[in-house]
CSV table of C-alpha atoms in Angstrom, one decimal:
chain,number,residue,atom,x,y,z
A,1,MET,CA,48.5,160.5,92.4
A,2,ASN,CA,48.1,163.6,90.2
A,3,ALA,CA,51.4,163.4,88.5
A,4,PRO,CA,51.3,163.9,84.8
A,5,SER,CA,51.5,160.8,82.6
A,6,PRO,CA,54.9,160.1,81.0
A,7,ALA,CA,55.0,160.9,77.3
A,8,ARG,CA,57.6,158.3,76.2
A,9,PHE,CA,56.5,155.1,77.9
A,10,ALA,CA,53.5,153.4,79.6
A,11,VAL,CA,53.4,151.8,83.0
A,12,VAL,CA,52.1,148.3,82.5
A,13,HIS,CA,52.7,146.8,86.0
A,14,ARG,CA,53.5,148.2,89.4
A,15,LEU,CA,54.1,146.9,92.9
A,16,ALA,CA,55.3,148.5,96.1
A,17,ARG,CA,59.0,148.2,95.1
A,18,ARG,CA,58.8,147.3,91.4
A,19,VAL,CA,57.5,148.9,88.3
A,20,ARG,CA,57.6,147.7,84.7
A,21,VAL,CA,57.2,150.0,81.7
A,22,VAL,CA,57.0,149.6,77.9
A,23,SER,CA,58.4,152.2,75.6
A,24,PRO,CA,58.4,152.3,71.8
A,25,LEU,CA,61.8,154.0,71.9
A,26,LEU,CA,63.4,150.8,73.4
A,27,ALA,CA,61.6,148.3,71.1
A,28,LYS,CA,64.1,146.4,68.9
A,29,ASN,CA,66.9,148.7,70.0
A,30,PRO,CA,69.4,146.8,72.2
A,31,GLU,CA,72.0,149.6,72.2
A,32,ARG,CA,69.5,152.1,73.6
A,33,CYS,CA,68.5,149.6,76.3
A,34,TYR,CA,72.1,149.0,77.3
A,35,ILE,CA,72.8,152.7,77.6
A,36,LEU,CA,69.6,153.2,79.7
A,37,GLU,CA,70.6,150.3,82.0
A,38,ILE,CA,74.0,151.9,82.6
A,39,LEU,CA,72.5,155.2,83.4
A,40,LEU,CA,69.9,153.8,85.8
A,41,ARG,CA,72.3,151.5,87.6
A,42,LYS,CA,74.3,154.6,88.6
A,43,ARG,CA,71.5,155.5,90.9
A,44,PRO,CA,71.9,153.8,94.3
A,45,GLU,CA,68.1,153.9,94.9
A,46,ILE,CA,67.6,151.6,92.0
A,47,ARG,CA,68.5,148.1,93.0
A,48,HIS,CA,67.9,146.1,89.8
A,49,VAL,CA,67.3,146.9,86.1
A,50,ARG,CA,66.2,144.4,83.4
A,51,ALA,CA,65.5,145.4,79.9
A,52,VAL,CA,63.9,143.3,77.1
A,53,PRO,CA,64.7,145.0,73.8
A,54,GLU,CA,62.5,142.6,71.8
A,55,ILE,CA,59.3,144.2,73.3
A,56,GLY,CA,60.7,147.5,74.6
A,57,SER,CA,60.1,146.4,78.2
A,58,LEU,CA,62.0,147.8,81.3
A,59,ALA,CA,61.6,146.4,84.8
A,60,LEU,CA,62.9,148.4,87.7
A,61,HIS,CA,63.3,147.3,91.4
A,62,TYR,CA,63.8,150.4,93.6
A,63,ASP,CA,63.6,151.8,97.1
A,64,PRO,CA,60.4,153.9,97.4
A,65,LEU,CA,61.6,155.5,100.6
A,66,ARG,CA,64.6,157.0,98.9
A,67,LEU,CA,63.1,157.4,95.4
A,68,PRO,CA,59.3,157.9,95.2
A,69,GLU,CA,57.6,156.4,92.1
A,70,GLU,CA,56.7,159.9,90.7
A,71,LYS,CA,60.4,161.0,90.8
A,72,LEU,CA,61.5,157.6,89.3
A,73,LEU,CA,59.1,157.9,86.4
A,74,ALA,CA,60.1,161.5,85.8
A,75,THR,CA,63.8,160.6,85.8
A,76,LEU,CA,63.1,157.8,83.4
A,77,ASP,CA,61.1,160.1,81.1
A,78,LYS,CA,64.0,162.6,81.0
A,79,LEU,CA,66.6,159.9,80.2
A,80,LEU,CA,64.4,158.5,77.4
A,81,ALA,CA,64.1,162.1,76.1
A,82,ASN,CA,67.9,162.4,76.0
A,83,LEU,CA,68.2,159.1,74.2
A,84,ASP,CA,65.6,160.0,71.6
A,85,VAL,CA,68.1,161.4,69.2
A,86,LYS,CA,67.7,161.0,65.5
A,87,VAL,CA,70.8,159.3,64.2
A,88,PRO,CA,71.3,158.8,60.5
A,89,LYS,CA,70.8,155.1,59.7
A,90,ALA,CA,73.9,153.3,58.4
A,91,ALA,CA,73.7,151.3,55.2
A,92,ALA,CA,72.1,147.9,55.7
A,93,ALA,CA,74.7,145.3,56.2
A,94,GLU,CA,74.7,142.4,53.8
A,95,PRO,CA,73.5,139.2,55.3
A,96,VAL,CA,76.4,137.0,56.4
A,97,THR,CA,76.3,133.4,55.4
A,98,GLY,CA,78.3,130.6,57.0
A,99,PRO,CA,78.1,128.1,59.7
A,100,ALA,CA,77.4,129.4,63.2
A,101,GLN,CA,80.0,128.6,65.8
A,102,GLU,CA,80.4,129.4,69.5
A,103,CYS,CA,83.6,130.8,70.9
A,104,ALA,CA,84.6,132.3,74.2
A,105,VAL,CA,87.5,134.6,75.2
A,106,ALA,CA,88.7,136.1,78.5
A,107,VAL,CA,88.5,139.9,78.5
A,108,GLU,CA,91.1,141.5,80.7
A,109,GLY,CA,90.9,145.2,81.7
A,110,MET,CA,87.2,145.5,82.5
A,111,THR,CA,86.9,147.7,85.5
A,112,CYS,CA,83.1,148.0,86.0
A,113,ALA,CA,79.8,146.6,84.8
A,114,SER,CA,79.6,149.5,82.2
A,115,CYS,CA,82.7,148.0,80.5
A,116,ALA,CA,81.0,144.6,80.2
A,117,LEU,CA,77.9,146.3,78.7
A,118,LEU,CA,80.0,148.3,76.3
A,119,VAL,CA,81.8,145.2,75.0
A,120,GLU,CA,78.5,143.3,74.7
A,121,MET,CA,76.9,146.1,72.9
A,122,LYS,CA,79.8,146.4,70.4
A,123,LEU,CA,79.7,142.6,69.8
A,124,LYS,CA,76.0,142.6,69.1
A,125,GLN,CA,76.3,145.5,66.6
A,126,ASP,CA,78.3,143.2,64.4
A,127,PRO,CA,75.9,141.6,61.8
A,128,ARG,CA,77.7,138.3,62.0
A,129,VAL,CA,76.8,137.9,65.7
A,130,LYS,CA,73.6,136.1,66.6
A,131,LYS,CA,74.1,136.0,70.4
A,132,ALA,CA,76.7,137.7,72.6
A,133,SER,CA,77.1,137.7,76.4
A,134,VAL,CA,79.8,139.3,78.5
A,135,ASN,CA,80.2,138.3,82.2
A,136,TYR,CA,81.9,141.0,84.2
A,137,ALA,CA,82.4,138.9,87.3
A,138,ALA,CA,84.0,136.1,85.4
A,139,GLY,CA,85.8,138.4,82.9
A,140,THR,CA,84.6,136.4,79.8
A,141,ALA,CA,82.8,137.0,76.6
A,142,SER,CA,80.8,134.3,74.8
A,143,VAL,CA,79.7,134.8,71.2
A,144,GLU,CA,77.6,132.7,68.8
A,145,GLY,CA,77.7,133.6,65.1
A,146,ALA,CA,79.5,133.4,61.8
A,147,LEU,CA,82.9,134.6,63.1
A,148,GLY,CA,85.8,133.0,64.9
A,149,ARG,CA,87.9,133.8,67.9
A,150,ASP,CA,90.3,136.0,66.0
A,151,GLU,CA,87.4,138.3,64.8
A,152,VAL,CA,85.9,138.5,68.3
A,153,SER,CA,89.4,139.2,69.8
A,154,ALA,CA,89.8,142.0,67.2
A,155,ILE,CA,86.6,143.7,68.3
A,156,VAL,CA,87.5,143.5,71.9
A,157,ARG,CA,91.0,144.7,71.3
A,158,ARG,CA,89.8,147.8,69.4
A,159,LEU,CA,87.9,148.9,72.6
A,160,GLY,CA,91.1,148.9,74.6
A,161,TYR,CA,90.7,145.5,76.4
A,162,THR,CA,92.9,142.5,76.1
A,163,PRO,CA,91.4,139.2,74.9
A,164,GLN,CA,92.9,135.9,75.9
A,165,PRO,CA,91.9,132.4,74.5
A,166,MET,CA,90.4,130.0,77.0
A,167,ASP,CA,89.4,126.9,75.1
A,168,THR,CA,91.6,124.5,77.0
A,169,LEU,CA,92.4,124.1,80.6
A,170,ALA,CA,96.0,125.1,79.9
A,171,GLN,CA,94.9,128.4,78.4
A,172,ARG,CA,92.6,128.9,81.4
A,173,ARG,CA,95.5,128.3,83.7
A,174,LEU,CA,97.4,131.1,81.9
A,175,VAL,CA,94.4,133.4,82.3
A,176,VAL,CA,94.3,132.6,86.0
A,177,GLU,CA,98.1,133.3,86.4
A,178,HIS,CA,97.6,136.6,84.6
A,179,GLU,CA,94.8,137.5,87.0
A,180,ARG,CA,97.3,137.0,89.8
A,181,GLU,CA,99.7,139.3,88.0
A,182,GLN,CA,97.0,141.9,87.5
A,183,LEU,CA,96.2,141.8,91.3
A,184,ALA,CA,99.9,142.4,92.1
A,185,LEU,CA,100.0,145.2,89.5
A,186,ALA,CA,96.9,146.8,90.9
A,187,ARG,CA,98.5,146.8,94.4
A,188,ARG,CA,101.7,148.4,93.1
A,189,ARG,CA,99.7,151.1,91.2
A,190,PHE,CA,97.7,151.9,94.3
A,191,ASN,CA,100.7,152.0,96.6
A,192,THR,CA,102.6,154.3,94.2
A,193,ALA,CA,99.7,156.6,93.6
A,194,THR,CA,99.1,156.9,97.4
A,195,LEU,CA,102.7,157.7,98.1
A,196,LEU,CA,102.6,160.5,95.5
A,197,ALA,CA,99.1,161.8,96.2
A,198,VAL,CA,99.3,162.2,100.0
A,199,PRO,CA,101.9,165.0,99.9
A,200,VAL,CA,99.9,166.7,97.1
A,201,ALA,CA,96.7,166.6,99.2
A,202,ALA,CA,98.6,167.9,102.2
A,203,LEU,CA,100.0,170.8,100.3
A,204,GLY,CA,96.6,171.5,98.7
A,205,MET,CA,94.9,171.8,102.1
A,206,ALA,CA,97.5,174.2,103.2
A,207,MET,CA,96.1,176.8,100.7
A,208,HIS,CA,99.6,178.2,100.0
A,209,ARG,CA,100.6,180.4,97.1
A,210,SER,CA,104.3,179.4,97.0
A,211,ARG,CA,105.5,178.9,93.5
A,212,ALA,CA,108.0,176.3,94.7
A,213,MET,CA,105.3,174.3,96.5
A,214,ARG,CA,103.1,174.4,93.4
A,215,LEU,CA,106.0,173.1,91.3
A,216,VAL,CA,106.3,170.2,93.8
A,217,GLU,CA,102.5,169.5,93.4
A,218,PHE,CA,102.8,169.7,89.7
A,219,ALA,CA,105.7,167.2,89.6
A,220,LEU,CA,104.0,164.7,91.9
A,221,THR,CA,100.6,164.9,90.2
A,222,THR,CA,102.3,164.5,86.8
A,223,ALA,CA,104.0,161.4,88.1
A,224,VAL,CA,100.6,160.0,89.2
A,225,MET,CA,98.9,160.7,85.9
A,226,PHE,CA,101.6,159.3,83.7
A,227,GLY,CA,102.6,156.5,86.0
A,228,PRO,CA,99.9,154.5,87.9
A,229,GLY,CA,97.1,156.4,86.2
A,230,ALA,CA,98.3,156.1,82.6
A,231,GLU,CA,96.2,153.0,81.9
A,232,ILE,CA,93.0,155.0,82.6
A,233,PHE,CA,93.9,157.7,80.1
A,234,ARG,CA,95.0,155.0,77.5
A,235,LYS,CA,91.6,153.3,77.7
A,236,ALA,CA,89.7,156.6,77.5
A,237,ARG,CA,91.7,157.5,74.4
A,238,MET,CA,91.0,154.2,72.7
A,239,LEU,CA,87.3,154.4,73.5
A,240,ALA,CA,87.2,158.0,72.2
A,241,ARG,CA,88.5,156.8,68.9
A,242,GLN,CA,85.6,154.3,68.8
A,243,ARG,CA,83.2,157.0,69.7
A,244,ALA,CA,82.4,155.2,72.9
A,245,ALA,CA,82.8,156.0,76.6
A,246,ASN,CA,82.8,154.3,80.0
A,247,MET,CA,83.9,155.1,83.6
A,248,ASP,CA,87.5,155.5,82.4
A,249,SER,CA,86.3,158.4,80.2
A,250,LEU,CA,84.7,160.2,83.1
A,251,ILE,CA,87.7,159.7,85.3
A,252,ALA,CA,90.1,160.9,82.6
A,253,MET,CA,87.9,164.0,82.0
A,254,GLY,CA,87.7,164.9,85.7
A,255,ALA,CA,91.4,164.4,86.5
A,256,GLY,CA,92.5,165.9,83.2
A,257,ALA,CA,90.4,169.0,83.6
A,258,ALA,CA,91.7,169.6,87.1
A,259,TYR,CA,95.3,169.1,86.0
A,260,LEU,CA,95.0,171.4,82.9
A,261,TYR,CA,93.1,174.1,84.8
A,262,SER,CA,95.9,174.2,87.4
A,263,LEU,CA,98.8,174.7,84.9
A,264,PRO,CA,98.5,178.5,84.6
A,265,GLY,CA,98.8,178.6,88.4
A,266,LEU,CA,102.5,177.7,88.1
A,267,PHE,CA,103.1,181.2,86.7
A,268,GLN,CA,100.2,183.2,88.2
A,269,ARG,CA,100.0,183.2,92.0
A,270,ARG,CA,96.4,184.4,92.0
A,271,HIS,CA,95.2,181.5,89.9
A,272,HIS,CA,93.9,178.6,92.0
A,273,VAL,CA,95.4,175.2,91.5
A,274,TYR,CA,93.7,171.8,91.9
A,275,PHE,CA,96.5,169.4,91.5
A,276,GLU,CA,95.4,167.6,94.7
A,277,ALA,CA,92.0,166.9,93.2
A,278,ALA,CA,93.5,165.2,90.1
A,279,ALA,CA,96.0,163.2,92.2
A,280,SER,CA,93.4,162.2,94.8
A,281,ILE,CA,90.8,161.1,92.2
A,282,LEU,CA,93.3,158.8,90.6
A,283,ALA,CA,94.5,157.4,93.9
A,284,PHE,CA,91.0,156.6,95.1
A,285,VAL,CA,90.0,155.0,91.8
A,286,LEU,CA,93.1,152.8,91.9
A,287,LEU,CA,92.2,151.8,95.5
A,288,GLY,CA,88.8,150.8,94.3
A,289,ARG,CA,90.2,148.7,91.5
A,290,PHE,CA,92.7,147.0,93.7
A,291,LEU,CA,89.9,146.0,96.2
A,292,GLU,CA,87.8,144.8,93.2
A,293,GLU,CA,90.6,142.7,91.8
A,294,ARG,CA,91.2,141.1,95.2
A,295,ALA,CA,87.5,140.3,95.6
A,296,ARG,CA,87.3,138.8,92.1
A,297,GLY,CA,90.4,136.7,92.9
A,298,LYS,CA,88.7,135.3,95.9
A,299,ALA,CA,85.5,134.6,93.9
A,300,GLY,CA,87.5,132.6,91.3
A,301,GLU,CA,89.3,130.5,93.9
A,302,ALA,CA,87.1,127.5,93.1
A,303,ILE,CA,87.9,127.7,89.4
A,304,ARG,CA,91.6,127.8,90.1
A,305,LYS,CA,91.4,124.7,92.3
A,306,LEU,CA,89.6,122.9,89.5
A,307,ILE,CA,92.1,123.9,86.9
A,308,GLU,CA,95.0,122.8,89.0
A,309,LEU,CA,93.6,119.3,89.0
A,310,GLN,CA,94.9,118.8,85.4
A,311,PRO,CA,98.6,118.1,85.2
A,312,GLU,CA,100.7,120.3,82.9
A,313,THR,CA,102.5,117.4,81.2
A,314,ALA,CA,101.8,113.8,80.2
A,315,THR,CA,103.8,110.7,79.3
A,316,LEU,CA,103.2,109.9,75.7
A,317,LEU,CA,104.0,106.5,74.2
A,318,ARG,CA,105.3,106.7,70.7
A,319,ASP,CA,107.3,104.1,68.7
A,320,GLY,CA,108.0,102.2,71.9
A,321,ARG,CA,109.5,105.3,73.7
A,322,GLU,CA,108.1,107.4,76.5
A,323,LEU,CA,108.1,111.1,75.9
A,324,VAL,CA,107.1,113.8,78.4
A,325,VAL,CA,105.1,116.4,76.5
A,326,SER,CA,102.9,119.3,77.3
A,327,ILE,CA,99.2,118.6,77.8
A,328,ASP,CA,98.3,120.8,74.9
A,329,GLN,CA,100.2,118.5,72.5
A,330,ILE,CA,97.9,115.5,73.3
A,331,VAL,CA,95.3,114.6,70.7
A,332,VAL,CA,92.5,112.1,70.6
A,333,GLY,CA,93.9,108.6,70.0
A,334,ASP,CA,97.2,109.1,71.7
A,335,MET,CA,98.5,106.4,74.1
A,336,LEU,CA,99.5,107.7,77.5
A,337,ARG,CA,101.3,106.0,80.4
A,338,VAL,CA,100.0,106.8,83.9
A,339,ARG,CA,102.2,105.9,86.8
A,340,PRO,CA,101.3,105.3,90.5
A,341,GLY,CA,100.4,108.5,92.3
A,342,GLU,CA,100.0,110.6,89.2
A,343,ARG,CA,96.9,112.5,88.1
A,344,ILE,CA,95.3,111.3,84.9
A,345,PRO,CA,96.1,113.8,82.2
A,346,ALA,CA,93.1,113.3,79.9
A,347,ASP,CA,89.8,111.5,79.5
A,348,GLY,CA,90.3,108.1,78.0
A,349,GLU,CA,90.0,104.3,78.2
A,350,VAL,CA,92.3,101.8,79.9
A,351,VAL,CA,93.9,99.5,77.3
A,352,GLU,CA,96.6,97.9,79.5
A,353,GLY,CA,97.3,97.5,83.2
A,354,TYR,CA,95.2,97.5,86.4
A,355,SER,CA,94.9,100.2,89.1
A,356,SER,CA,92.5,101.9,91.4
A,357,VAL,CA,91.5,105.6,90.8
A,358,ASN,CA,90.2,108.1,93.2
A,359,GLU,CA,87.2,109.7,91.5
A,360,ALA,CA,86.0,111.8,94.5
A,361,MET,CA,86.2,115.0,92.4
A,362,MET,CA,83.5,113.6,90.1
A,363,THR,CA,81.3,111.2,92.2
A,364,GLY,CA,82.2,112.2,95.8
A,365,GLU,CA,83.0,108.6,96.5
A,366,SER,CA,85.8,108.4,99.0
A,367,LEU,CA,86.8,104.8,98.1
A,368,PRO,CA,89.0,104.3,95.0
A,369,VAL,CA,87.4,102.6,92.0
A,370,GLU,CA,89.2,99.6,90.4
A,371,LYS,CA,90.1,100.1,86.7
A,372,ALA,CA,90.8,97.3,84.2
A,373,PRO,CA,91.3,97.3,80.4
A,374,GLY,CA,88.1,98.7,78.7
A,375,ASP,CA,87.1,100.9,81.7
A,376,PRO,CA,86.8,104.7,81.2
A,377,VAL,CA,88.9,107.1,83.2
A,378,ILE,CA,88.5,110.8,83.7
A,379,GLY,CA,91.2,113.4,83.4
A,380,GLY,CA,92.2,115.1,86.7
A,381,CYS,CA,91.4,112.0,88.9
A,382,LEU,CA,94.2,110.7,91.1
A,383,ASN,CA,95.7,107.3,90.2
A,384,GLY,CA,96.4,104.8,93.0
A,385,MET,CA,99.2,102.2,93.4
A,386,GLY,CA,99.0,100.6,89.9
A,387,SER,CA,100.2,101.7,86.5
A,388,PHE,CA,98.2,101.6,83.3
A,389,THR,CA,98.1,102.7,79.7
A,390,LEU,CA,95.1,104.7,78.3
A,391,ARG,CA,93.9,105.7,74.9
A,392,VAL,CA,92.8,109.4,74.9
A,393,ARG,CA,89.1,109.9,74.1
A,394,ALA,CA,88.6,113.6,74.7
A,395,VAL,CA,91.0,116.6,75.1
A,396,GLY,CA,90.7,120.4,75.6
A,397,ALA,CA,87.2,121.9,75.8
A,398,ASN,CA,85.6,118.4,75.2
A,399,SER,CA,87.0,116.9,78.5
A,400,VAL,CA,84.8,116.4,81.5
A,401,LEU,CA,87.0,118.7,83.7
A,402,ALA,CA,86.8,121.5,81.2
A,403,GLY,CA,83.0,121.1,81.2
A,404,ILE,CA,82.9,121.4,85.0
A,405,VAL,CA,85.0,124.5,84.9
A,406,ARG,CA,82.7,126.1,82.3
A,407,LEU,CA,79.7,125.4,84.5
A,408,VAL,CA,81.4,126.9,87.6
């Protein structure tokens, strides 16, 4: 190989399909690493990218038949050159004192891995955050630092995404229900965009110069942009206010440019119009998002089945009366009545009564387990023929079932 050595990094390890480099431009710079990851993952020849900002390391798994190593290194050098922009340093943030806490929120509205990286990057820029991780597949953000859920939600909301609490199983159930609504909404948006975009595409391929037909194209394309595609432009606008960008920004720029360029063609017949391009771009993007929402829904089926194991209500014993209350109103120390055939609402200890409980969800044992006063019971398990009273020992995120859901 007589290729010139790259100027902005050094190759420290190479295999047939893998190369690892170290660059001083990436050292101690997580934001630059995330941006570089986003740019490299756009290349189909690059299968996996892993950056370690602490040492400025970047590992790339690629296809040498489609992308030779010399071309890969040259591309990487050009990207690092574009990222090597001198930005005025902001004033050093004052150290934040306070107890560190962990919180997690569901992030709705992420449409690609770039969205997850953007949210994670913005969270890590906050001096109060020690660790932050955003899982695109699960649609969650986990943060450890000197800030609470409200502050984390505010950061996510400024980027144009919708945060939802998910500490308890009831809150997770609401998130799951909203995911189903999002799938139905994605289907409606795609169907509407397709019905409007197909006539526009047909008229565009006809290469006509009829003013009446152009007005029809304009009307249908406008309906697509301000109807099913309005959410894309809304997110792009909110990100632009934060001086950030993601895939929505590129889609908005492409469709918006084609739409605006075509407007003079309504009055000048010699001016070309590209309304079909704008409408088709939005329709295809909405198709991709519908298919993605459906795939994510199938992937989360196991979590939904676990969440459905917890009942939504419980029978609370208070002052000698039985009250049916929401599961969110149960606190540690409450006394609950469990009747035959009901699911146990919370983790606790039997204080009165005898029964057999099916604990197959926890142990896999098909035979019911006998329960007597003093024995522990686990929320979500199915009670047998007996009836008993239990004292609650754990609720919400501290329950066994919630821990299983977090692991899944």
